[in-house]
Short mmCIF file of C-alpha atoms (C1' of nucleotides) in Angstrom, two decimals:
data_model
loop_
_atom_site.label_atom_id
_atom_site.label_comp_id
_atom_site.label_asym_id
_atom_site.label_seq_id
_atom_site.Cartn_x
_atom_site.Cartn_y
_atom_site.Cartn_z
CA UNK A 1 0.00 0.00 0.00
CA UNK A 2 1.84 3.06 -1.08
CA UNK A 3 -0.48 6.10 -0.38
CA UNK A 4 -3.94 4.84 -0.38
CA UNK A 5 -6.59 7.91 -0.20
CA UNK A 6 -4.58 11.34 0.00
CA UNK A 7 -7.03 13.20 1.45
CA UNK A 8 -6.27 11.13 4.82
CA UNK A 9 -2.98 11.86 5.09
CA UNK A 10 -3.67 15.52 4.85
CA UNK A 11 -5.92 15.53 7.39
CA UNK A 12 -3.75 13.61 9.64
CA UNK A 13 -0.99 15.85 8.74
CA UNK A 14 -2.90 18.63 9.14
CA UNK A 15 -4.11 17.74 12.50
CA UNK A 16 -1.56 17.18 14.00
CA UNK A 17 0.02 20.38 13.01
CA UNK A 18 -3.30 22.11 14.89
CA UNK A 19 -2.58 20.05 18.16
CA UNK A 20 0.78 20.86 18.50
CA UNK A 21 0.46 24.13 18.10
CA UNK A 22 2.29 24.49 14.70
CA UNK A 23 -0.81 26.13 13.62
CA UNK A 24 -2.61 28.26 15.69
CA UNK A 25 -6.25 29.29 16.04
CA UNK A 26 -7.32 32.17 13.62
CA UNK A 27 -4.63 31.17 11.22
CA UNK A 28 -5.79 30.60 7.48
CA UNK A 29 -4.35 26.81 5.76
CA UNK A 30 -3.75 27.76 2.90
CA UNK A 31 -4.39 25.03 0.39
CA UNK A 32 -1.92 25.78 -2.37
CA UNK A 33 1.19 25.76 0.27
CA UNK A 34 0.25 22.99 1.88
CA UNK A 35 -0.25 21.04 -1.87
CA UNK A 36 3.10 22.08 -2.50
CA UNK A 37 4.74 20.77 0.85
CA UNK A 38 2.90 17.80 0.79
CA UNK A 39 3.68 16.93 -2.78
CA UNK A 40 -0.06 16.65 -4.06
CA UNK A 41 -2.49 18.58 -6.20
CA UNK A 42 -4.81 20.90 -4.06
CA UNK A 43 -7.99 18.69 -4.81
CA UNK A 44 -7.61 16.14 -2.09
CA UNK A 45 -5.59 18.97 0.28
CA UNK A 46 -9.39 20.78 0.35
CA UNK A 47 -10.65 17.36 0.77
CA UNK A 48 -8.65 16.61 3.94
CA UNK A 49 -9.55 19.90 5.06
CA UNK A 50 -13.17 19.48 4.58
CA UNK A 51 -13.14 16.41 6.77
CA UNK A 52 -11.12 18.01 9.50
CA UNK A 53 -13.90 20.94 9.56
CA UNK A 54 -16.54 17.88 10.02
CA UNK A 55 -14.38 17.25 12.70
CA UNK A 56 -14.87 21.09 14.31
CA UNK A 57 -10.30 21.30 14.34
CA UNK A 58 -11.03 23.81 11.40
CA UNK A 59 -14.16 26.50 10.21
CA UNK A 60 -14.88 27.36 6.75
CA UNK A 61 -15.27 30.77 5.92
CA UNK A 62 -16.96 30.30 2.38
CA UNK A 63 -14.84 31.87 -0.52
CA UNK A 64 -12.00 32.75 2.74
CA UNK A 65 -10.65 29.45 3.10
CA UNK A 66 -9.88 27.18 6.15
CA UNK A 67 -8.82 28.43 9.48
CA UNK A 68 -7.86 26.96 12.70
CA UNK A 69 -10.86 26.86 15.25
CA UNK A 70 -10.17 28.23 18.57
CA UNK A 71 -9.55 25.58 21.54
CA UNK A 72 -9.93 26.69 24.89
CA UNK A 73 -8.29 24.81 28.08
CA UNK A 74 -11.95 24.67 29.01
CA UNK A 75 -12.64 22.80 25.40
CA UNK A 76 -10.01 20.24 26.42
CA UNK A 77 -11.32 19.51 29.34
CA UNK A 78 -14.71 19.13 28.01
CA UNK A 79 -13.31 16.83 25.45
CA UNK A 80 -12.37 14.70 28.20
CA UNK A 81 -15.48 14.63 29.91
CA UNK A 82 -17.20 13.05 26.55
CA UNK A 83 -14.03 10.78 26.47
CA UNK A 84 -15.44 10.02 30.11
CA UNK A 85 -18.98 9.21 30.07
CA UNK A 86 -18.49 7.07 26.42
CA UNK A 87 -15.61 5.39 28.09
CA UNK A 88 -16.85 5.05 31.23
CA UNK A 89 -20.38 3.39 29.39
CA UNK A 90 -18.57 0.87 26.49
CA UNK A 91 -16.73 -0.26 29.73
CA UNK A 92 -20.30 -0.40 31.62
CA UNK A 93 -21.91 -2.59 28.85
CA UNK A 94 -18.16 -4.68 28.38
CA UNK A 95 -18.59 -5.76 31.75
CA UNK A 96 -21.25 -8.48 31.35
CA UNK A 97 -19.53 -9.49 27.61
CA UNK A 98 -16.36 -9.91 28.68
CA UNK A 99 -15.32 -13.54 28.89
CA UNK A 100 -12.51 -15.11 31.22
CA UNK A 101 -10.41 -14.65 28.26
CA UNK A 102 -10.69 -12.02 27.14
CA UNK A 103 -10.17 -10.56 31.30
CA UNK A 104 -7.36 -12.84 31.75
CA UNK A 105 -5.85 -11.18 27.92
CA UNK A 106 -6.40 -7.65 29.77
CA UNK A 107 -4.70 -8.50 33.01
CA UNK A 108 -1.35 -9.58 30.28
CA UNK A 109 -1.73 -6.71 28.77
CA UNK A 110 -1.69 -4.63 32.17
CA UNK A 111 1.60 -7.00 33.31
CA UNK A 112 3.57 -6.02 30.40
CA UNK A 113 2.45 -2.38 30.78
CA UNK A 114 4.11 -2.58 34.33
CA UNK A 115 6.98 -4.30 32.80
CA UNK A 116 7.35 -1.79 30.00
CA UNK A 117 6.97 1.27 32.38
CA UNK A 118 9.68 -0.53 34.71
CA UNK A 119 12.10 -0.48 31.82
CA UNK A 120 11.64 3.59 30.62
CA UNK A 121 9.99 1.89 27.41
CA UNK A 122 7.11 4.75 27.10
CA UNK A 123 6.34 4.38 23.57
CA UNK A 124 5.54 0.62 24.51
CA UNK A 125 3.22 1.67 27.29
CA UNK A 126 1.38 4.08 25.44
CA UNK A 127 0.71 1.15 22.95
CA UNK A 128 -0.51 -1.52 25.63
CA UNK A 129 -2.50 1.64 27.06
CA UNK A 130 -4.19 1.73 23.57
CA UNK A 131 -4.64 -1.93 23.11
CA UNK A 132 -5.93 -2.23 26.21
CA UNK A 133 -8.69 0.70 25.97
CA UNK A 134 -9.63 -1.05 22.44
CA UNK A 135 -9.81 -4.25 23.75
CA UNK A 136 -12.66 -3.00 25.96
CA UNK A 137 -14.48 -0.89 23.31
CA UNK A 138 -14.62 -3.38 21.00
CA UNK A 139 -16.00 -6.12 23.41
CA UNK A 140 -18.82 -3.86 24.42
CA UNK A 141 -20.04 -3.64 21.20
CA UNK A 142 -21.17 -0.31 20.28
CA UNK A 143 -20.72 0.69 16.55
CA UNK A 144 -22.06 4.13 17.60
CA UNK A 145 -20.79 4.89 20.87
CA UNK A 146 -17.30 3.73 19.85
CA UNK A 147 -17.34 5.86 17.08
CA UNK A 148 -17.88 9.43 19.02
CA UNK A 149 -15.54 8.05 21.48
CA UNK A 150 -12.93 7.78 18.82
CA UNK A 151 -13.93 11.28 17.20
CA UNK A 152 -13.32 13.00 20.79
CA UNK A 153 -9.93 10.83 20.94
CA UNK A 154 -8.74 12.68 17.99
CA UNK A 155 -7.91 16.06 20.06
CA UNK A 156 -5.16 14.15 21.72
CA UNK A 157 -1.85 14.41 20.08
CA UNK A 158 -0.40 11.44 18.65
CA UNK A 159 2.19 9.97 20.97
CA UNK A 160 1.25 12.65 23.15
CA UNK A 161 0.84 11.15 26.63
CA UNK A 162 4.22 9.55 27.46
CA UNK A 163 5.49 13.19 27.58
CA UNK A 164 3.06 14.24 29.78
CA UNK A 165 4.22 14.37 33.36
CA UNK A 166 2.56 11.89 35.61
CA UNK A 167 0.73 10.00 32.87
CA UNK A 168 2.50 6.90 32.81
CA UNK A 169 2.11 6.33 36.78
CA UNK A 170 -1.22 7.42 36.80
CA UNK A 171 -2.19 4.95 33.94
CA UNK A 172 -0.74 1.89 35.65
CA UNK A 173 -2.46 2.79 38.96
CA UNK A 174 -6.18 3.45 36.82
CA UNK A 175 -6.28 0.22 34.79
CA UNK A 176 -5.80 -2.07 38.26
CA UNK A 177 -9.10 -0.28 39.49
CA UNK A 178 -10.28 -0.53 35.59
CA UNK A 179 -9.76 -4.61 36.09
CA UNK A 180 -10.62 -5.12 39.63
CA UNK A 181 -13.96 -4.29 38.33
CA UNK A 182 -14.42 -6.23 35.68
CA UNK A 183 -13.08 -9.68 37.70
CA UNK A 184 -16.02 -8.23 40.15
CA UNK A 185 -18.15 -8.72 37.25
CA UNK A 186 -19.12 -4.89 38.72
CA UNK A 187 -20.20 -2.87 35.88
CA UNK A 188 -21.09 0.23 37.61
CA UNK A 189 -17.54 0.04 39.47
CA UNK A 190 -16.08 -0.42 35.52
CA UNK A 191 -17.94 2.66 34.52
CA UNK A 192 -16.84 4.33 37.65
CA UNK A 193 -13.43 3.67 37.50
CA UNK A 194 -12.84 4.16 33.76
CA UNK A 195 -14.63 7.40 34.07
CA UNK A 196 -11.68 8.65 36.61
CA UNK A 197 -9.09 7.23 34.81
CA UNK A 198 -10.02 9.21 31.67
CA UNK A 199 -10.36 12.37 33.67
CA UNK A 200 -7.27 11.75 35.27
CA UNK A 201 -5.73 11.69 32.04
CA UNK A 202 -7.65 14.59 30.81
CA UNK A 203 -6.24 17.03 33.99
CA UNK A 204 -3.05 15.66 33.29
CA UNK A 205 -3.03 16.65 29.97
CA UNK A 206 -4.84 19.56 30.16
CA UNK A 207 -2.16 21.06 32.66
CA UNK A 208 0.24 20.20 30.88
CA UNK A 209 -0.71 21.93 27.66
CA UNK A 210 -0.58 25.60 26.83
CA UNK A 211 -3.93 26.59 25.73
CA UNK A 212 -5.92 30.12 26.15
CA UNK A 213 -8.19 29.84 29.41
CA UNK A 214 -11.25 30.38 27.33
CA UNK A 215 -11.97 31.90 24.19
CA UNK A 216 -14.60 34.10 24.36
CA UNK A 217 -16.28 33.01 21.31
CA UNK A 218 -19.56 30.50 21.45
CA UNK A 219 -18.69 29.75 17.44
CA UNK A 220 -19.95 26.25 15.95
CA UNK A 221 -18.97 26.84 12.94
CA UNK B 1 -26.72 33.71 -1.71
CA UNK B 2 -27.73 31.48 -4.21
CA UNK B 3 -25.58 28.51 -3.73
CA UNK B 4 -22.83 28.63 -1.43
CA UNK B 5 -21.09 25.18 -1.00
CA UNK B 6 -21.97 22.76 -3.06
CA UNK B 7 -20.71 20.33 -0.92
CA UNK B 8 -22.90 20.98 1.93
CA UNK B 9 -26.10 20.68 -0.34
CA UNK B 10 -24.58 17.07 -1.44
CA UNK B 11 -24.07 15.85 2.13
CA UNK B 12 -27.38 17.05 3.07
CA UNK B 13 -29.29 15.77 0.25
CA UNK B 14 -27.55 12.45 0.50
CA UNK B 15 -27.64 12.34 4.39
CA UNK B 16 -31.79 12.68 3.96
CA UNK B 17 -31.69 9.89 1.68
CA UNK B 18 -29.78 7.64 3.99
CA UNK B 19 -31.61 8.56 7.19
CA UNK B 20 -35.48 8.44 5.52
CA UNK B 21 -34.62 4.88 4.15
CA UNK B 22 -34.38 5.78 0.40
CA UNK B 23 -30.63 4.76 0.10
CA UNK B 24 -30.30 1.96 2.49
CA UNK B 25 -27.03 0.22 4.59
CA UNK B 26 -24.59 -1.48 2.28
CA UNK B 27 -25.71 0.12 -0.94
CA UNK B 28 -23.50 1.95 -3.22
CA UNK B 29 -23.21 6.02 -3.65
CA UNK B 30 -22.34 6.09 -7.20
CA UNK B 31 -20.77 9.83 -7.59
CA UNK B 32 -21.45 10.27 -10.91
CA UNK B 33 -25.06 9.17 -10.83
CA UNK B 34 -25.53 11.83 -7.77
CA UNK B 35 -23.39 14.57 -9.77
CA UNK B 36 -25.94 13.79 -12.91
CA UNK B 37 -29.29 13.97 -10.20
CA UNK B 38 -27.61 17.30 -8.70
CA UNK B 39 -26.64 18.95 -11.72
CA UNK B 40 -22.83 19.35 -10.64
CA UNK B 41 -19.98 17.99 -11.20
CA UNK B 42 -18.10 15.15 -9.52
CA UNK B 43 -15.81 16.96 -7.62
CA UNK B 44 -18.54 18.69 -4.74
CA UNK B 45 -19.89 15.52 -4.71
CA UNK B 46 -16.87 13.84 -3.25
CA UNK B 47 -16.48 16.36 -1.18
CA UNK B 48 -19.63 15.75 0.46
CA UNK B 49 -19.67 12.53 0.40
CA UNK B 50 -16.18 12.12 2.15
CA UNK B 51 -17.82 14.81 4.81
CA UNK B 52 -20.76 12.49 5.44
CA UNK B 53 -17.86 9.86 6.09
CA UNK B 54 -16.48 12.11 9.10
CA UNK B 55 -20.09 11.73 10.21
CA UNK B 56 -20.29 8.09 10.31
CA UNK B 57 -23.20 7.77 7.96
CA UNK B 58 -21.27 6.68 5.05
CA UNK B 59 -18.08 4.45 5.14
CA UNK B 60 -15.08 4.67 2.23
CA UNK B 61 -13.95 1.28 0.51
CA UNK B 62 -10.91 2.55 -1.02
CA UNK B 63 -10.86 2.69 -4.75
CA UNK B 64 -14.64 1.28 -4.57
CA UNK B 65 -16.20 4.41 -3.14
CA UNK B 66 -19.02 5.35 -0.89
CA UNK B 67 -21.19 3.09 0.87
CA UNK B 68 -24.15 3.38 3.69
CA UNK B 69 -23.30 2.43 7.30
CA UNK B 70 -25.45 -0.28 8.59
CA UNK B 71 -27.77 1.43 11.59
CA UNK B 72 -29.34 -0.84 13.63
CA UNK B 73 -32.16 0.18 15.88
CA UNK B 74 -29.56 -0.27 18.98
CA UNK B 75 -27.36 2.21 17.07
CA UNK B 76 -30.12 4.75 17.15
CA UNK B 77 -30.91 4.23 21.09
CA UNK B 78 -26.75 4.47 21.52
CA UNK B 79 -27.13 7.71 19.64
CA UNK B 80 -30.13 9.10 21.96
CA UNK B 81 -27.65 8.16 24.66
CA UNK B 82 -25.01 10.08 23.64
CA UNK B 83 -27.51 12.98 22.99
CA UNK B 84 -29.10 12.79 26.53
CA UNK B 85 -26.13 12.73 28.21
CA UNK B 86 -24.74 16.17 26.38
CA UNK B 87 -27.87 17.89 26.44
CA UNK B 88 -28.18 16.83 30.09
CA UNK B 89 -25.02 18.35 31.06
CA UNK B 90 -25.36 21.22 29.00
CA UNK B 91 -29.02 22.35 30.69
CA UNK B 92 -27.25 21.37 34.14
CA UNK B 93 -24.36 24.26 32.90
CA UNK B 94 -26.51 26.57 31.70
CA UNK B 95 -28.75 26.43 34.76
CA UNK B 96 -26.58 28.96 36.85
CA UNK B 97 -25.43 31.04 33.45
CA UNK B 98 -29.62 31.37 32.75
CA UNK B 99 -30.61 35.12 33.89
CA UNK B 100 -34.32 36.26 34.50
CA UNK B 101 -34.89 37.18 31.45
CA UNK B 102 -33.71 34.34 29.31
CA UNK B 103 -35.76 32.11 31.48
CA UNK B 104 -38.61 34.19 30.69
CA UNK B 105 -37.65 33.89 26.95
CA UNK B 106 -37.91 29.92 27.61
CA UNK B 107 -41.21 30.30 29.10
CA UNK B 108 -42.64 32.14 26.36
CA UNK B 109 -41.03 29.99 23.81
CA UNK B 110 -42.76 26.83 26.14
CA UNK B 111 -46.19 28.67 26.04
CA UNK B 112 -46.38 29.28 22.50
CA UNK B 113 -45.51 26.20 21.75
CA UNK B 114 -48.53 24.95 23.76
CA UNK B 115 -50.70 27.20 21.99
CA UNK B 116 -48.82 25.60 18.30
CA UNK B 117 -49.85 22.16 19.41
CA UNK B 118 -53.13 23.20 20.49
CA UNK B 119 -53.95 24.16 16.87
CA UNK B 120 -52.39 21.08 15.02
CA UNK B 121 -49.48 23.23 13.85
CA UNK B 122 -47.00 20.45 14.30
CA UNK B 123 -44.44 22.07 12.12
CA UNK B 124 -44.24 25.24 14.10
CA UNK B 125 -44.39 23.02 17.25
CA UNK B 126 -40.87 21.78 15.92
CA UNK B 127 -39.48 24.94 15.44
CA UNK B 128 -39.97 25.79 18.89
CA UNK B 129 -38.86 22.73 20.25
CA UNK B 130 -35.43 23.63 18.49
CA UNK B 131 -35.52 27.19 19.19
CA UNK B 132 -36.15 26.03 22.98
CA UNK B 133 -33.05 23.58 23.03
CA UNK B 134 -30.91 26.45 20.99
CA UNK B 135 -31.50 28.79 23.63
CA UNK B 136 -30.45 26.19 26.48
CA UNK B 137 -27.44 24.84 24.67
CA UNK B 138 -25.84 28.01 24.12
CA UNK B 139 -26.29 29.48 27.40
CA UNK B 140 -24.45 26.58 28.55
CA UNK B 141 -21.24 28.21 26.65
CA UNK B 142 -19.43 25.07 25.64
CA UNK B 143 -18.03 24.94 21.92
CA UNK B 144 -17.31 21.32 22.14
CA UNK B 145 -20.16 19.94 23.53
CA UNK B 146 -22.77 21.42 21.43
CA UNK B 147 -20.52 20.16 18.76
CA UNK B 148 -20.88 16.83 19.79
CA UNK B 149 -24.53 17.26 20.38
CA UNK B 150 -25.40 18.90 16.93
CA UNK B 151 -23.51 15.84 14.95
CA UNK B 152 -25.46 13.21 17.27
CA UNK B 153 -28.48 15.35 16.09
CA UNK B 154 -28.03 14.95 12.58
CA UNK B 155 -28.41 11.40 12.64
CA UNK B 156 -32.45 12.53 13.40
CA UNK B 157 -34.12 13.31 9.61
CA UNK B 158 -35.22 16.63 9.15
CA UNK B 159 -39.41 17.35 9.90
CA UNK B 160 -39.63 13.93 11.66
CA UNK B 161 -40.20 14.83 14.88
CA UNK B 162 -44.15 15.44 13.72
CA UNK B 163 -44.34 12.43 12.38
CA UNK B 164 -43.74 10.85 15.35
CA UNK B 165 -46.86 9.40 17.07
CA UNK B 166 -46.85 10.88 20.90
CA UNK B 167 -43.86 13.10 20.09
CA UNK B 168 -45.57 16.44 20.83
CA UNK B 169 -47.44 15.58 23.42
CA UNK B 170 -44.67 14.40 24.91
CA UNK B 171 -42.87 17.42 24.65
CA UNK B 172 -44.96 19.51 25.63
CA UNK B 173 -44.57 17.60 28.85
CA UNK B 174 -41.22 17.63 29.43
CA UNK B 175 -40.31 20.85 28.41
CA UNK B 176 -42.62 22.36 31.58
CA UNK B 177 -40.17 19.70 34.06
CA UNK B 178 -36.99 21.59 32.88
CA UNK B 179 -38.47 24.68 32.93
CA UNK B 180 -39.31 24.53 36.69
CA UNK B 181 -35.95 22.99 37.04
CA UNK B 182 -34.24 26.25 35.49
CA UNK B 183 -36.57 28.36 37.93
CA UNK B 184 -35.56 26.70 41.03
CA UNK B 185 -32.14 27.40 40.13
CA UNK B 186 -31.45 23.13 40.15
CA UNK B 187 -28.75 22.48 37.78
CA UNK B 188 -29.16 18.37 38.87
CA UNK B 189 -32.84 18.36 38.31
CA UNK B 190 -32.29 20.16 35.03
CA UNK B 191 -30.00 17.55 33.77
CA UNK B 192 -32.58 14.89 35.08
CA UNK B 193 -34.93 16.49 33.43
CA UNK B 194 -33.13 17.33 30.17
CA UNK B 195 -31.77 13.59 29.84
CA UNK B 196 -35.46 11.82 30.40
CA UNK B 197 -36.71 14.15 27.71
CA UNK B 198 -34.52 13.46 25.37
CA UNK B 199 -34.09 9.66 25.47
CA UNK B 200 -38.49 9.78 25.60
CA UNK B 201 -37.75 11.09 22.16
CA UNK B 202 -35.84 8.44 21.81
CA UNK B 203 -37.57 5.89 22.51
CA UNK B 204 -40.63 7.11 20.50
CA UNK B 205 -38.51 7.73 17.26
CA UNK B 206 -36.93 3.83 17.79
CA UNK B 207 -40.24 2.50 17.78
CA UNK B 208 -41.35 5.08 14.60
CA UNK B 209 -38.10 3.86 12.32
CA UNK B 210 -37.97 0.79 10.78
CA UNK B 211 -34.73 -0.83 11.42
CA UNK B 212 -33.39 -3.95 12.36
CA UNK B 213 -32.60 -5.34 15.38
CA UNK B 214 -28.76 -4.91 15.14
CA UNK B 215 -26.38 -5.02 12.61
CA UNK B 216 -23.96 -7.98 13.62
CA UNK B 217 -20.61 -6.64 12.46
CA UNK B 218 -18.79 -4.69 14.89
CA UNK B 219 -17.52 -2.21 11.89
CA UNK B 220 -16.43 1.46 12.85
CA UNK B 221 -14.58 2.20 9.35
"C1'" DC C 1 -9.79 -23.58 -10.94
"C1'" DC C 2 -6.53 -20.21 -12.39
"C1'" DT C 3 -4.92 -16.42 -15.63
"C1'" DC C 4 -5.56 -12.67 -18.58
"C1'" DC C 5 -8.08 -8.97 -20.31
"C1'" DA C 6 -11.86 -5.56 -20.77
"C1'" DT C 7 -14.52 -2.22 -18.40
"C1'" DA C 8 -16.43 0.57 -14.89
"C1'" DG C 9 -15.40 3.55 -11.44
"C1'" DA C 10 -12.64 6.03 -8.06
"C1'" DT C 11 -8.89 9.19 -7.45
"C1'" DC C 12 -5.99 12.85 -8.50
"C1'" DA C 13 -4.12 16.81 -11.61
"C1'" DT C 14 -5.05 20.85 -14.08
"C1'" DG C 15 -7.47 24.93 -15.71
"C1'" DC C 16 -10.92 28.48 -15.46
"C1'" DA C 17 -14.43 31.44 -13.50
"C1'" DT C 18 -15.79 33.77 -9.27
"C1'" DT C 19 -15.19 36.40 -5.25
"C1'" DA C 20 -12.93 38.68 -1.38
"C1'" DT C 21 -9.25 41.74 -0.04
"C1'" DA C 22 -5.69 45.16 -0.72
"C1'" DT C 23 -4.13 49.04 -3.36
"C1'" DT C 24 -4.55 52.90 -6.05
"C1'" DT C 25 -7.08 56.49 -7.90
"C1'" DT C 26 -10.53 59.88 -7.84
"C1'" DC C 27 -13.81 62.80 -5.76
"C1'" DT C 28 -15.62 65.80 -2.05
"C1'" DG C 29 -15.36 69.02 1.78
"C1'" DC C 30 -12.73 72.30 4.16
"C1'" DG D 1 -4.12 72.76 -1.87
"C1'" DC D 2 -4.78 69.07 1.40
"C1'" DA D 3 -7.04 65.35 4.22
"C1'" DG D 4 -10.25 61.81 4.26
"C1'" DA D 5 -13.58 58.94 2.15
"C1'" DA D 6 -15.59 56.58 -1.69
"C1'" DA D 7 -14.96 54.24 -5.97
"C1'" DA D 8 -12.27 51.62 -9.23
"C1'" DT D 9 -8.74 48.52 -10.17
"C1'" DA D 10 -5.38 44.81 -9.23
"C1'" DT D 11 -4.25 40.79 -6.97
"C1'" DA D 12 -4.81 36.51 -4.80
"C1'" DA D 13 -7.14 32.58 -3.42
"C1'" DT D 14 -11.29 29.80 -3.42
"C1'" DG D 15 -14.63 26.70 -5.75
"C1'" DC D 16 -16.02 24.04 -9.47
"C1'" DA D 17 -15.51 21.60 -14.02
"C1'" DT D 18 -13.01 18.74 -16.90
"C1'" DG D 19 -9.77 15.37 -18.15
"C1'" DA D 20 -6.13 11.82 -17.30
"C1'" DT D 21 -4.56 7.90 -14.53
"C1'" DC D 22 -4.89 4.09 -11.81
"C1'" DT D 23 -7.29 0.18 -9.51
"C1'" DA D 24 -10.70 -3.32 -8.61
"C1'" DT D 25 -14.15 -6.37 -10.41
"C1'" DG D 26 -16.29 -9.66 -13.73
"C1'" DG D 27 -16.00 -12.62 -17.53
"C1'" DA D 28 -13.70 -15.24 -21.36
"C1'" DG D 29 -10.37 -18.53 -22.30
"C1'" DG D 30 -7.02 -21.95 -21.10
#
DNA sequence: CCTCCATAGATCATGCATTATATTTTCTGC
DNA sequence: GCAGAAAATATAATGCATGATCTATGGAGG
């Protein structure tokens, strides 16, 4: 697979250059310079655009172009309160699906994230963190739910966490509360318990990032 | 303005067709055929099509194109979900942000409304009913949220609401228990209030749509 | 049953018309 | 004659149409 579907990678690209601040809110993307770094023709550089304004990062100003929406510390945090309740209900609804495998699978996965954080290996626990978190959507079975869960997800950096400060700890401490509950066959505890693991995470981050307090503006786009 | 965006038009003409059954889960959206029915090229239509994607309505097969989503009827309650929990919070947010006057505004907008469904007017009954929610979700002052809650919206076709049997009545209803919540300053039995309104409506428009039981494939594209 | 080829369709590149903004010019009032 | 505002022009970037390229599918032939 060489470059399937263009328009992806500029919205990846292009999102990623919005989260970390490369591009800040206000700014016009202009299509032609960003066709030109990115190699391409502008038609699928205004189709990754387009998607990313489905996904509120940028607003359309008709016959303008694209600029960066505003994000607010206040935004992130509600971000991770919508990370919180979908979490916190896909690990609700995985509690009573889950079989003794699939648990026993999640309690690996949490050993070698202990292991991995032991060693320095970050990278590696950020992707046991992820497998683990998927492991649980999938099981609970919600096409819909998984899918605004994932939207929301997007706002977070990519290989973002292991440099935030505290993270790492704080996941290996959540995900023993995360499993405790789901060996209790508990699914209120699950939901409980994944809901302040997320929000952990999201005050974590949050701090750590250097975002306006609030910007003023109630724009939907 | 006479046309501004073709792309917009295309998602929302397509996104009607998916939602009131006339293009239905698994089927093919040829571009060309759509560009002919439109009377526009191929390139808008992409464009809107590849937005409806960010929406979860359609899914890409690369190099095959555009196909409906499967919705299952448990898909649709999951999406009342999501909506009940964000309008919840946002009526529990707004609750202290809601001045005299704009609670007054509410009230009005609640007693005309009466006086719509009193005389059959079941379209204007609608408008108020949005104009109502509007006016709550931006006092509430969170970007994000309503962002989430407008896109779990859309999944709702546009002038259904009417033809949903108990709908109106129903509102009616629980638009006076959030009201009283708002006046008694209760930002807990606003979001109580909010949330069994909104999954009613639910419920209702579940039982209204024809859909099937649930779609089997765990697919999130 | 496998391979090769024809065809339909998506995907991207390019070009043109349209529109918003910046700049310059012209007009008006003092 | 000069300052400021309004109008006209120039420039730049979007938005759409068209055309070329590439890929996946279905069927004929081995």
């Amino acid at each position: 697979m060489a470059r399937p579907q263009l328009s992806d990678e500029v919205a990846a690209h292009v999102r990623e250059l919005v989260l970390t601040g490369q591009l800040r809110a206000g700014e016009f993307v202009r299509v032609e310079k960003l066709a030109e770094d990115l190699g391409m023709s502008i038609t699928p550089v205004r189709e990754g655009l387009l998607a990313l304004r489905g996904e509120g990062i940028l607003t359309l100003a008709p016959r303008r172009g694209f600029l960066v929406a505003p994000l607010s510390e206040q935004d992130l945090l509600d971000l991770f309160w919508v990370q919180a309740q979908l979490a916190g209900e896909l690990a609700a609804r995985a509690t009573p699906l889950l079989d003794d495998e699939q648990i026993a699978e999640l309690g690996e996965l949490q050993e070698k994230l202990v292991t991995a954080l032991g060693e320095g290996d970050l990278t590696t626990v950020e992707r046991l963190n992820h497998e683990f978190h998927r492991t649980v959507n999938r099981a609970a079975g919600s096409t819909k739910l998984a899918w605004f869960l994932k939207t929301a997800t997007r706002y977070v950096p990519l290989r973002y966490y292991q440099r935030v400060g505290g993270w790492p700890d704080a996941t290996r401490h959540d995900h023993f509360a995360v499993l405790e509950a789901f060996r209790a066959r508990d699914p209120e505890a699950a939901r409980a318990a994944m809901v302040e693991h997320i929000r952990h995470a999201g005050r974590l981050l949050a701090a750590h990032a250097d975002l306006p307090e609030d910007t003023g503006d109630g724009t939907t786009g």
